[in-house]
PDB file of C-alpha atoms and ligand atoms in Angstrom:
ATOM      1  CA  MET J   9      -6.151   3.603  25.789  1.00  0.00           C
ATOM      2  CA  GLU J  10      -6.673  -0.170  25.967  1.00  0.00           C
ATOM      3  CA  ILE J  11      -4.231  -2.144  23.784  1.00  0.00           C
ATOM      4  CA  ALA J  12      -4.599  -5.895  23.331  1.00  0.00           C
ATOM      5  CA  ALA J  13      -2.323  -6.592  20.338  1.00  0.00           C
ATOM      6  CA  LEU J  14       0.119  -4.999  17.895  1.00  0.00           C
ATOM      7  CA  GLY J  15       0.930  -5.441  14.214  1.00  0.00           C
ATOM      8  CA  ILE J  16       3.868  -4.058  12.258  1.00  0.00           C
ATOM      9  CA  ASP J  17       4.301  -3.945   8.485  1.00  0.00           C
ATOM     10  CA  VAL J  18       7.901  -3.355   7.436  1.00  0.00           C
ATOM     11  CA  GLY J  19       7.361  -2.447   3.788  1.00  0.00           C
ATOM     12  CA  SER J  20       9.924  -1.575   1.154  1.00  0.00           C
ATOM     13  CA  THR J  21       9.063   2.134   1.417  1.00  0.00           C
ATOM     14  CA  THR J  22       7.361   2.696   4.778  1.00  0.00           C
ATOM     15  CA  VAL J  23       7.012   1.054   8.195  1.00  0.00           C
ATOM     16  CA  LYS J  24       3.523   1.001   9.710  1.00  0.00           C
ATOM     17  CA  MET J  25       2.491  -0.058  13.215  1.00  0.00           C
ATOM     18  CA  VAL J  26      -1.093  -0.525  14.431  1.00  0.00           C
ATOM     19  CA  ALA J  27      -2.452  -1.269  17.908  1.00  0.00           C
ATOM     20  CA  VAL J  28      -5.887  -2.829  18.395  1.00  0.00           C
ATOM     21  CA  ASN J  29      -8.113  -3.198  21.451  1.00  0.00           C
ATOM     22  CA  ARG J  30      -9.806  -6.447  22.534  1.00  0.00           C
ATOM     23  CA  ALA J  31     -12.641  -5.784  20.065  1.00  0.00           C
ATOM     24  CA  GLY J  32     -10.125  -5.634  17.191  1.00  0.00           C
ATOM     25  CA  GLU J  33     -10.583  -1.887  16.678  1.00  0.00           C
ATOM     26  CA  MET J  34      -7.615   0.194  15.571  1.00  0.00           C
ATOM     27  CA  VAL J  35      -6.747   2.457  18.512  1.00  0.00           C
ATOM     28  CA  TRP J  36      -3.244   3.712  17.592  1.00  0.00           C
ATOM     29  CA  ASP J  37      -1.065   3.835  14.509  1.00  0.00           C
ATOM     30  CA  HIS J  38       2.238   5.217  13.359  1.00  0.00           C
ATOM     31  CA  LEU J  39       3.925   5.383   9.953  1.00  0.00           C
ATOM     32  CA  GLU J  40       7.443   6.430   8.904  1.00  0.00           C
ATOM     33  CA  PRO J  41       9.594   6.044   5.802  1.00  0.00           C
ATOM     34  CA  VAL J  42      11.643   2.850   6.193  1.00  0.00           C
ATOM     35  CA  ASP J  43      15.056   3.275   7.793  1.00  0.00           C
ATOM     36  CA  PRO J  44      17.864   0.936   6.673  1.00  0.00           C
ATOM     37  CA  ARG J  45      18.418   0.180  10.409  1.00  0.00           C
ATOM     38  CA  VAL J  46      15.059  -1.555  10.791  1.00  0.00           C
ATOM     39  CA  ALA J  47      15.729  -3.066  14.250  1.00  0.00           C
ATOM     40  CA  GLN J  48      16.396   0.401  15.717  1.00  0.00           C
ATOM     41  CA  GLN J  49      13.366   1.818  13.950  1.00  0.00           C
ATOM     42  CA  VAL J  50      11.095  -0.855  15.447  1.00  0.00           C
ATOM     43  CA  ASP J  51      12.508  -0.037  18.902  1.00  0.00           C
ATOM     44  CA  SER J  52      11.671   3.631  18.348  1.00  0.00           C
ATOM     45  CA  PHE J  53       8.091   2.778  17.266  1.00  0.00           C
ATOM     46  CA  LEU J  54       7.602   0.742  20.464  1.00  0.00           C
ATOM     47  CA  GLU J  55       9.133   3.547  22.525  1.00  0.00           C
ATOM     48  CA  LYS J  56       6.637   6.025  21.019  1.00  0.00           C
ATOM     49  CA  LEU J  57       3.772   3.780  22.018  1.00  0.00           C
ATOM     50  CA  ARG J  58       5.246   3.184  25.475  1.00  0.00           C
ATOM     51  CA  GLN J  59       5.036   6.934  26.097  1.00  0.00           C
ATOM     52  CA  GLU J  60       1.250   6.709  25.710  1.00  0.00           C
ATOM     53  CA  ILE J  61       0.494   3.617  27.791  1.00  0.00           C
ATOM     54  CA  ASP J  62       1.948   2.243  31.040  1.00  0.00           C
ATOM     55  CA  SER J  63       3.435  -1.011  29.794  1.00  0.00           C
ATOM     56  CA  LEU J  64       3.678  -3.154  26.689  1.00  0.00           C
ATOM     57  CA  ASP J  65       4.511  -6.294  28.690  1.00  0.00           C
ATOM     58  CA  GLY J  66       2.642  -9.337  27.424  1.00  0.00           C
ATOM     59  CA  ILE J  67       1.097  -7.549  24.419  1.00  0.00           C
ATOM     60  CA  PRO J  68       1.776  -9.756  21.368  1.00  0.00           C
ATOM     61  CA  LEU J  69       3.284  -8.269  18.214  1.00  0.00           C
ATOM     62  CA  VAL J  70       2.986  -9.905  14.769  1.00  0.00           C
ATOM     63  CA  ALA J  71       5.212  -8.705  11.918  1.00  0.00           C
ATOM     64  CA  THR J  72       4.517  -8.674   8.207  1.00  0.00           C
ATOM     65  CA  GLY J  73       5.998  -7.067   5.095  1.00  0.00           C
ATOM     66  CA  TYR J  74       9.208  -7.324   3.198  1.00  0.00           C
ATOM     67  CA  GLY J  75      11.360  -6.792   6.333  1.00  0.00           C
ATOM     68  CA  ARG J  76       9.254  -8.849   8.768  1.00  0.00           C
ATOM     69  CA  ASN J  77      12.117 -11.214   9.605  1.00  0.00           C
ATOM     70  CA  LEU J  78      14.087  -8.273  11.048  1.00  0.00           C
ATOM     71  CA  VAL J  79      11.505  -7.632  13.787  1.00  0.00           C
ATOM     72  CA  LYS J  80      12.999  -9.549  16.697  1.00  0.00           C
ATOM     73  CA  GLN J  81      10.238  -8.443  19.089  1.00  0.00           C
ATOM     74  CA  ALA J  82       7.568 -10.242  17.013  1.00  0.00           C
ATOM     75  CA  VAL J  83       6.066 -13.470  18.330  1.00  0.00           C
ATOM     76  CA  LYS J  84       5.184 -14.471  14.773  1.00  0.00           C
ATOM     77  CA  ASN J  85       5.855 -13.427  11.145  1.00  0.00           C
ATOM     78  CA  ILE J  86       3.063 -13.680   8.581  1.00  0.00           C
ATOM     79  CA  THR J  87       3.209 -12.841   4.842  1.00  0.00           C
ATOM     80  CA  GLU J  88       1.844  -9.558   3.440  1.00  0.00           C
ATOM     81  CA  ILE J  89      -0.644 -11.440   1.266  1.00  0.00           C
ATOM     82  CA  THR J  90      -2.287 -13.010   4.317  1.00  0.00           C
ATOM     83  CA  CYS J  91      -2.130  -9.878   6.511  1.00  0.00           C
ATOM     84  CA  HIS J  92      -3.442  -7.455   3.879  1.00  0.00           C
ATOM     85  CA  SER J  93      -6.305  -9.816   3.127  1.00  0.00           C
ATOM     86  CA  LYS J  94      -7.135 -10.148   6.817  1.00  0.00           C
ATOM     87  CA  GLY J  95      -7.064  -6.372   7.350  1.00  0.00           C
ATOM     88  CA  VAL J  96      -9.163  -5.500   4.298  1.00  0.00           C
ATOM     89  CA  PHE J  97     -11.675  -8.311   4.873  1.00  0.00           C
ATOM     90  CA  SER J  98     -12.150  -7.206   8.495  1.00  0.00           C
ATOM     91  CA  GLN J  99     -12.591  -3.548   7.545  1.00  0.00           C
ATOM     92  CA  LEU J 100     -14.881  -4.010   4.548  1.00  0.00           C
ATOM     93  CA  GLY J 101     -16.688  -7.147   5.712  1.00  0.00           C
ATOM     94  CA  HIS J 102     -16.588  -9.058   2.427  1.00  0.00           C
ATOM     95  CA  GLY J 103     -14.242 -10.814   0.001  1.00  0.00           C
ATOM     96  CA  GLY J 104     -13.488  -9.959  -3.623  1.00  0.00           C
ATOM     97  CA  THR J 105     -10.334  -9.122  -5.559  1.00  0.00           C
ATOM     98  CA  LEU J 106      -7.835  -7.013  -3.642  1.00  0.00           C
ATOM     99  CA  ILE J 107      -5.345  -4.796  -5.462  1.00  0.00           C
ATOM    100  CA  ASP J 108      -2.568  -3.586  -3.145  1.00  0.00           C
ATOM    101  CA  ILE J 109      -0.132  -1.066  -4.612  1.00  0.00           C
ATOM    102  CA  GLY J 110       2.851  -0.168  -2.459  1.00  0.00           C
ATOM    103  CA  GLY J 111       5.986   1.849  -3.018  1.00  0.00           C
ATOM    104  CA  GLN J 112       7.988  -0.941  -4.638  1.00  0.00           C
ATOM    105  CA  ASP J 113       5.615  -3.826  -5.192  1.00  0.00           C
ATOM    106  CA  SER J 114       2.048  -4.576  -6.147  1.00  0.00           C
ATOM    107  CA  LYS J 115      -0.136  -7.582  -5.457  1.00  0.00           C
ATOM    108  CA  VAL J 116      -3.505  -8.964  -6.437  1.00  0.00           C
ATOM    109  CA  VAL J 117      -5.295 -11.314  -4.042  1.00  0.00           C
ATOM    110  CA  VAL J 118      -8.596 -13.075  -4.537  1.00  0.00           C
ATOM    111  CA  ILE J 119     -10.215 -13.169  -1.083  1.00  0.00           C
ATOM    112  CA  GLY J 120     -12.940 -15.738  -0.476  1.00  0.00           C
ATOM    113  CA  ALA J 121     -16.294 -15.247   1.263  1.00  0.00           C
ATOM    114  CA  LYS J 122     -14.775 -16.237   4.643  1.00  0.00           C
ATOM    115  CA  GLY J 123     -11.703 -14.027   4.221  1.00  0.00           C
ATOM    116  CA  GLN J 124      -9.415 -16.821   3.037  1.00  0.00           C
ATOM    117  CA  VAL J 125      -6.757 -16.283   0.335  1.00  0.00           C
ATOM    118  CA  VAL J 126      -8.000 -18.105  -2.781  1.00  0.00           C
ATOM    119  CA  ASP J 127      -5.312 -17.008  -5.266  1.00  0.00           C
ATOM    120  CA  PHE J 128      -2.742 -14.253  -5.675  1.00  0.00           C
ATOM    121  CA  ALA J 129      -0.106 -12.713  -7.929  1.00  0.00           C
ATOM    122  CA  MET J 130       2.722 -10.423  -6.940  1.00  0.00           C
ATOM    123  CA  ASN J 131       5.064  -8.060  -8.769  1.00  0.00           C
ATOM    124  CA  ASP J 132       8.182  -7.121  -6.844  1.00  0.00           C
ATOM    125  CA  LYS J 133      10.552  -7.336  -9.790  1.00  0.00           C
ATOM    126  CA  CYS J 134       9.596  -4.339 -11.918  1.00  0.00           C
ATOM    127  CA  ALA J 135       9.082  -0.768 -10.650  1.00  0.00           C
ATOM    128  CA  ALA J 136       6.669   0.049 -13.500  1.00  0.00           C
ATOM    129  CA  GLY J 137       3.626  -1.429 -11.702  1.00  0.00           C
ATOM    130  CA  THR J 138       4.384   0.274  -8.370  1.00  0.00           C
ATOM    131  CA  GLY J 139       4.355   3.638  -6.614  1.00  0.00           C
ATOM    132  CA  ARG J 140       8.001   4.139  -7.538  1.00  0.00           C
ATOM    133  CA  PHE J 141       7.034   4.552 -11.204  1.00  0.00           C
ATOM    134  CA  LEU J 142       4.834   7.578 -10.454  1.00  0.00           C
ATOM    135  CA  GLU J 143       7.133   9.044  -7.824  1.00  0.00           C
ATOM    136  CA  ASN J 144      10.165   9.056 -10.131  1.00  0.00           C
ATOM    137  CA  SER J 145       8.142  10.552 -12.971  1.00  0.00           C
ATOM    138  CA  ALA J 146       6.478  13.199 -10.788  1.00  0.00           C
ATOM    139  CA  ALA J 147       9.872  14.149  -9.324  1.00  0.00           C
ATOM    140  CA  ARG J 148      11.066  14.791 -12.894  1.00  0.00           C
ATOM    141  CA  MET J 149       8.183  17.253 -13.244  1.00  0.00           C
ATOM    142  CA  GLN J 150       8.801  18.721  -9.756  1.00  0.00           C
ATOM    143  CA  ILE J 151       5.370  17.628  -8.521  1.00  0.00           C
ATOM    144  CA  PRO J 152       5.180  16.452  -4.873  1.00  0.00           C
ATOM    145  CA  GLY J 153       3.846  12.917  -4.263  1.00  0.00           C
ATOM    146  CA  SER J 154       0.567  13.959  -2.664  1.00  0.00           C
ATOM    147  CA  GLU J 155      -0.157  16.322  -5.613  1.00  0.00           C
ATOM    148  CA  MET J 156       0.292  13.698  -8.380  1.00  0.00           C
ATOM    149  CA  GLY J 157      -3.323  12.538  -8.236  1.00  0.00           C
ATOM    150  CA  PRO J 158      -5.040  15.941  -8.035  1.00  0.00           C
ATOM    151  CA  VAL J 159      -2.805  17.348 -10.822  1.00  0.00           C
ATOM    152  CA  ALA J 160      -3.523  14.322 -13.071  1.00  0.00           C
ATOM    153  CA  LEU J 161      -7.267  14.667 -12.445  1.00  0.00           C
ATOM    154  CA  SER J 162      -7.176  18.303 -13.559  1.00  0.00           C
ATOM    155  CA  ALA J 163      -6.059  17.213 -17.056  1.00  0.00           C
ATOM    156  CA  THR J 164      -8.483  17.845 -19.904  1.00  0.00           C
ATOM    157  CA  GLU J 165      -6.595  15.481 -22.212  1.00  0.00           C
ATOM    158  CA  GLU J 166      -4.219  12.583 -21.825  1.00  0.00           C
ATOM    159  CA  VAL J 167      -0.903  11.639 -23.411  1.00  0.00           C
ATOM    160  CA  SER J 168      -0.203   7.983 -24.068  1.00  0.00           C
ATOM    161  CA  ILE J 169       3.085   6.916 -22.488  1.00  0.00           C
ATOM    162  CA  SER J 170       4.647   4.181 -24.590  1.00  0.00           C
ATOM    163  CA  SER J 171       7.589   3.261 -22.330  1.00  0.00           C
ATOM    164  CA  THR J 172       6.788   0.462 -19.935  1.00  0.00           C
ATOM    165  CA  CYS J 173      10.075   0.830 -18.076  1.00  0.00           C
ATOM    166  CA  THR J 174      10.437   3.438 -15.295  1.00  0.00           C
ATOM    167  CA  VAL J 175      13.827   4.609 -16.559  1.00  0.00           C
ATOM    168  CA  PHE J 176      12.678   4.957 -20.191  1.00  0.00           C
ATOM    169  CA  ALA J 177       9.432   6.640 -19.088  1.00  0.00           C
ATOM    170  CA  GLU J 178      11.559   9.367 -17.492  1.00  0.00           C
ATOM    171  CA  SER J 179      13.343   9.961 -20.837  1.00  0.00           C
ATOM    172  CA  GLU J 180       9.947  10.017 -22.571  1.00  0.00           C
ATOM    173  CA  ILE J 181       8.694  12.644 -20.100  1.00  0.00           C
ATOM    174  CA  ILE J 182      11.738  14.850 -20.709  1.00  0.00           C
ATOM    175  CA  SER J 183      11.130  14.606 -24.437  1.00  0.00           C
ATOM    176  CA  LEU J 184       7.390  15.419 -24.087  1.00  0.00           C
ATOM    177  CA  LEU J 185       8.144  18.417 -21.836  1.00  0.00           C
ATOM    178  CA  ALA J 186      10.707  19.622 -24.406  1.00  0.00           C
ATOM    179  CA  GLN J 187       7.959  19.466 -27.067  1.00  0.00           C
ATOM    180  CA  GLY J 188       5.860  21.787 -24.887  1.00  0.00           C
ATOM    181  CA  VAL J 189       3.340  19.198 -23.653  1.00  0.00           C
ATOM    182  CA  ALA J 190       1.806  20.242 -20.288  1.00  0.00           C
ATOM    183  CA  VAL J 191       2.430  18.198 -17.132  1.00  0.00           C
ATOM    184  CA  GLU J 192      -1.264  17.364 -16.485  1.00  0.00           C
ATOM    185  CA  PRO J 193      -1.853  15.155 -19.561  1.00  0.00           C
ATOM    186  CA  ILE J 194       1.561  13.510 -19.108  1.00  0.00           C
ATOM    187  CA  LEU J 195       0.762  12.698 -15.490  1.00  0.00           C
ATOM    188  CA  MET J 196      -2.640  11.267 -16.416  1.00  0.00           C
ATOM    189  CA  GLY J 197      -0.942   9.066 -19.040  1.00  0.00           C
ATOM    190  CA  LEU J 198       1.546   7.850 -16.428  1.00  0.00           C
ATOM    191  CA  HIS J 199      -1.281   6.879 -14.052  1.00  0.00           C
ATOM    192  CA  ARG J 200      -2.934   4.905 -16.853  1.00  0.00           C
ATOM    193  CA  SER J 201       0.331   3.208 -17.803  1.00  0.00           C
ATOM    194  CA  LEU J 202       0.882   2.052 -14.196  1.00  0.00           C
ATOM    195  CA  ILE J 203      -2.697   0.826 -13.823  1.00  0.00           C
ATOM    196  CA  LYS J 204      -2.673  -1.043 -17.147  1.00  0.00           C
ATOM    197  CA  ARG J 205       0.218  -3.103 -15.785  1.00  0.00           C
ATOM    198  CA  VAL J 206      -1.636  -3.791 -12.543  1.00  0.00           C
ATOM    199  CA  VAL J 207      -4.882  -4.640 -14.350  1.00  0.00           C
ATOM    200  CA  ALA J 208      -2.978  -7.135 -16.543  1.00  0.00           C
ATOM    201  CA  MET J 209      -1.995  -8.860 -13.310  1.00  0.00           C
ATOM    202  CA  VAL J 210      -5.646  -8.794 -12.157  1.00  0.00           C
ATOM    203  CA  ARG J 211      -6.710 -10.434 -15.437  1.00  0.00           C
ATOM    204  CA  SER J 212      -4.029 -13.112 -15.036  1.00  0.00           C
ATOM    205  CA  VAL J 213      -5.457 -14.077 -11.637  1.00  0.00           C
ATOM    206  CA  GLY J 214      -9.093 -13.573 -12.723  1.00  0.00           C
ATOM    207  CA  LEU J 215     -11.263 -10.733 -11.412  1.00  0.00           C
ATOM    208  CA  VAL J 216     -13.784 -11.833  -8.799  1.00  0.00           C
ATOM    209  CA  PRO J 217     -15.852  -8.703  -7.944  1.00  0.00           C
ATOM    210  CA  PRO J 218     -16.055  -6.550  -5.927  1.00  0.00           C
ATOM    211  CA  LEU J 219     -12.733  -4.820  -6.365  1.00  0.00           C
ATOM    212  CA  LEU J 220     -10.995  -3.873  -3.097  1.00  0.00           C
ATOM    213  CA  LEU J 221      -8.003  -1.543  -2.829  1.00  0.00           C
ATOM    214  CA  SER J 222      -5.154  -1.124  -0.334  1.00  0.00           C
ATOM    215  CA  GLY J 223      -1.602   0.243  -0.105  1.00  0.00           C
ATOM    216  CA  GLY J 224      -0.294   3.792   0.045  1.00  0.00           C
ATOM    217  CA  VAL J 225      -0.641   4.405  -3.691  1.00  0.00           C
ATOM    218  CA  VAL J 226      -4.444   4.010  -3.641  1.00  0.00           C
ATOM    219  CA  LYS J 227      -4.653   7.135  -1.459  1.00  0.00           C
ATOM    220  CA  ASN J 228      -4.075   8.867  -4.794  1.00  0.00           C
ATOM    221  CA  PRO J 229      -7.547   9.749  -6.204  1.00  0.00           C
ATOM    222  CA  ALA J 230      -6.409   9.482  -9.839  1.00  0.00           C
ATOM    223  CA  ILE J 231      -5.253   5.911  -9.207  1.00  0.00           C
ATOM    224  CA  ARG J 232      -8.687   4.981  -7.842  1.00  0.00           C
ATOM    225  CA  LYS J 233     -10.418   6.614 -10.814  1.00  0.00           C
ATOM    226  CA  VAL J 234      -8.209   4.946 -13.430  1.00  0.00           C
ATOM    227  CA  ILE J 235      -8.615   1.510 -11.792  1.00  0.00           C
ATOM    228  CA  ALA J 236     -12.412   1.953 -11.933  1.00  0.00           C
ATOM    229  CA  ASP J 237     -12.143   3.130 -15.596  1.00  0.00           C
ATOM    230  CA  GLU J 238      -9.934   0.274 -16.720  1.00  0.00           C
ATOM    231  CA  THR J 239     -11.838  -2.497 -14.954  1.00  0.00           C
ATOM    232  CA  LYS J 240     -15.379  -1.010 -15.266  1.00  0.00           C
ATOM    233  CA  GLU J 241     -15.811  -2.008 -11.610  1.00  0.00           C
ATOM    234  CA  GLU J 242     -16.792   0.027  -8.575  1.00  0.00           C
ATOM    235  CA  VAL J 243     -13.851   0.168  -6.145  1.00  0.00           C
ATOM    236  CA  PHE J 244     -14.062  -0.281  -2.365  1.00  0.00           C
ATOM    237  CA  VAL J 245     -11.346   1.339  -0.246  1.00  0.00           C
ATOM    238  CA  PRO J 246     -10.909   0.912   3.534  1.00  0.00           C
ATOM    239  CA  GLU J 247     -10.571   4.078   5.616  1.00  0.00           C
ATOM    240  CA  HIS J 248      -6.800   3.604   6.114  1.00  0.00           C
ATOM    241  CA  PRO J 249      -5.618   1.735   3.000  1.00  0.00           C
ATOM    242  CA  GLN J 250      -1.905   2.053   3.808  1.00  0.00           C
ATOM    243  CA  LEU J 251      -2.335   0.436   7.255  1.00  0.00           C
ATOM    244  CA  MET J 252      -4.118  -2.752   6.176  1.00  0.00           C
ATOM    245  CA  GLY J 253      -1.061  -5.049   6.416  1.00  0.00           C
ATOM    246  CA  ALA J 254      -0.211  -3.826   9.933  1.00  0.00           C
ATOM    247  CA  TYR J 255      -3.882  -3.978  10.942  1.00  0.00           C
ATOM    248  CA  GLY J 256      -4.209  -7.563   9.665  1.00  0.00           C
ATOM    249  CA  ALA J 257      -1.023  -8.501  11.549  1.00  0.00           C
ATOM    250  CA  ALA J 258      -2.465  -6.948  14.748  1.00  0.00           C
ATOM    251  CA  LEU J 259      -5.664  -8.992  14.309  1.00  0.00           C
ATOM    252  CA  PHE J 260      -3.575 -12.181  14.015  1.00  0.00           C
ATOM    253  CA  ALA J 261      -1.663 -11.105  17.165  1.00  0.00           C
ATOM    254  CA  LEU J 262      -4.996 -10.632  18.941  1.00  0.00           C
ATOM    255  CA  LYS J 263      -5.796 -14.299  18.375  1.00  0.00           C
ATOM    256  CA  LEU J 264      -2.545 -15.209  20.174  1.00  0.00           C
ATOM    257  CA  ASN J 265      -3.487 -13.137  23.227  1.00  0.00           C
TER     258      ASN J 265
HETATM  259  P1  ADP A 307       5.171  -0.336   1.108  1.00  0.00           P
HETATM  260  O1  ADP A 307       4.217  -1.129   2.000  1.00  0.00           O
HETATM  261  O2  ADP A 307       5.593  -1.071  -0.103  1.00  0.00           O
HETATM  262  O3  ADP A 307       6.302   0.253   1.886  1.00  0.00           O
HETATM  263  P2  ADP A 307       3.072   1.668   1.103  1.00  0.00           P
HETATM  264  O4  ADP A 307       1.829   0.851   1.002  1.00  0.00           O
HETATM  265  O5  ADP A 307       3.405   2.262   2.419  1.00  0.00           O
HETATM  266  O6  ADP A 307       4.313   0.865   0.520  1.00  0.00           O
HETATM  267  O7  ADP A 307       2.944   2.821   0.008  1.00  0.00           O
HETATM  268  C1  ADP A 307       3.991   3.726  -0.231  1.00  0.00           C
HETATM  269  C2  ADP A 307       3.659   4.449  -1.511  1.00  0.00           C
HETATM  270  O8  ADP A 307       2.434   5.160  -1.348  1.00  0.00           O
HETATM  271  C3  ADP A 307       4.703   5.466  -1.949  1.00  0.00           C
HETATM  272  O9  ADP A 307       5.024   5.190  -3.311  1.00  0.00           O
HETATM  273  C4  ADP A 307       3.966   6.808  -1.831  1.00  0.00           C
HETATM  274  O10 ADP A 307       4.327   7.690  -2.859  1.00  0.00           O
HETATM  275  C5  ADP A 307       2.517   6.411  -1.998  1.00  0.00           C
HETATM  276  N1  ADP A 307       1.593   7.346  -1.334  1.00  0.00           N
HETATM  277  C6  ADP A 307       1.333   7.486  -0.019  1.00  0.00           C
HETATM  278  N2  ADP A 307       0.424   8.462   0.192  1.00  0.00           N
HETATM  279  C7  ADP A 307       0.091   8.959  -1.023  1.00  0.00           C
HETATM  280  C8  ADP A 307      -0.794   9.984  -1.499  1.00  0.00           C
HETATM  281  N3  ADP A 307      -1.532  10.715  -0.663  1.00  0.00           N
HETATM  282  N4  ADP A 307      -0.866  10.200  -2.842  1.00  0.00           N
HETATM  283  C9  ADP A 307      -0.132   9.474  -3.678  1.00  0.00           C
HETATM  284  N5  ADP A 307       0.721   8.489  -3.319  1.00  0.00           N
HETATM  285  C10 ADP A 307       0.838   8.234  -2.010  1.00  0.00           C
END
């Protein structure tokens, strides 16, 4: 395996590392839930990679994400907005409006025709527009994270969730379940509630088509469907949506090589 550069994205929920070759192709990746001892976790990521190649000496590492300043091995730190845009633009080959939904934040970035960041908005203050909103609600219904999307898509009807706050939505779910409402329509309503918040952010920035998606939450098929429904736009998703920040960081590191 030829490795020319590395990128790491220390997110609020997961840590992702990507290695690229000289051509900028992703040749290795690793993802784990974030550990509060980030410095040790980064060491263990590098150790994992070291077991697969002879030496990491001289291979530049760029860090991004919420915890990027904790990565002491990085030669440079770059914001998530810039790295996600770089990763998605390189994978999909065109600009547009990027929606990135992570575990505890969401962002909207308008990416120009040359891959530059034209405008952006970010929500890292309220869980309701993030993966956390769905995870908490699904946990209440004893549905595992990877099943939330498929279960929601099996619904034949949908319940409107009126609470916009994650904590109150949980109380609303308990009350709906007590009334005998099935989990599928509740889950579909929760997906729509989350996406309505994200789409409001898209409207505030201004939607420049096409619509591009990244972040772990867009691996959920119901999320992709509801975004397309609510915006009436076709959505474009890179092959590894959760790795786009780390991939973008690795591409920036490649330029330093
Ligand atoms: P961050 O960068 O903020 O740490 P990520 O982009 O790694 O976040 O996304 C983490 C979120 O993605 C979590 O909320 C998790 O539940 C969600 N997620 C990951 N894979 C899936 C999946 N297959 N289906 C639904 N949600 C998923």
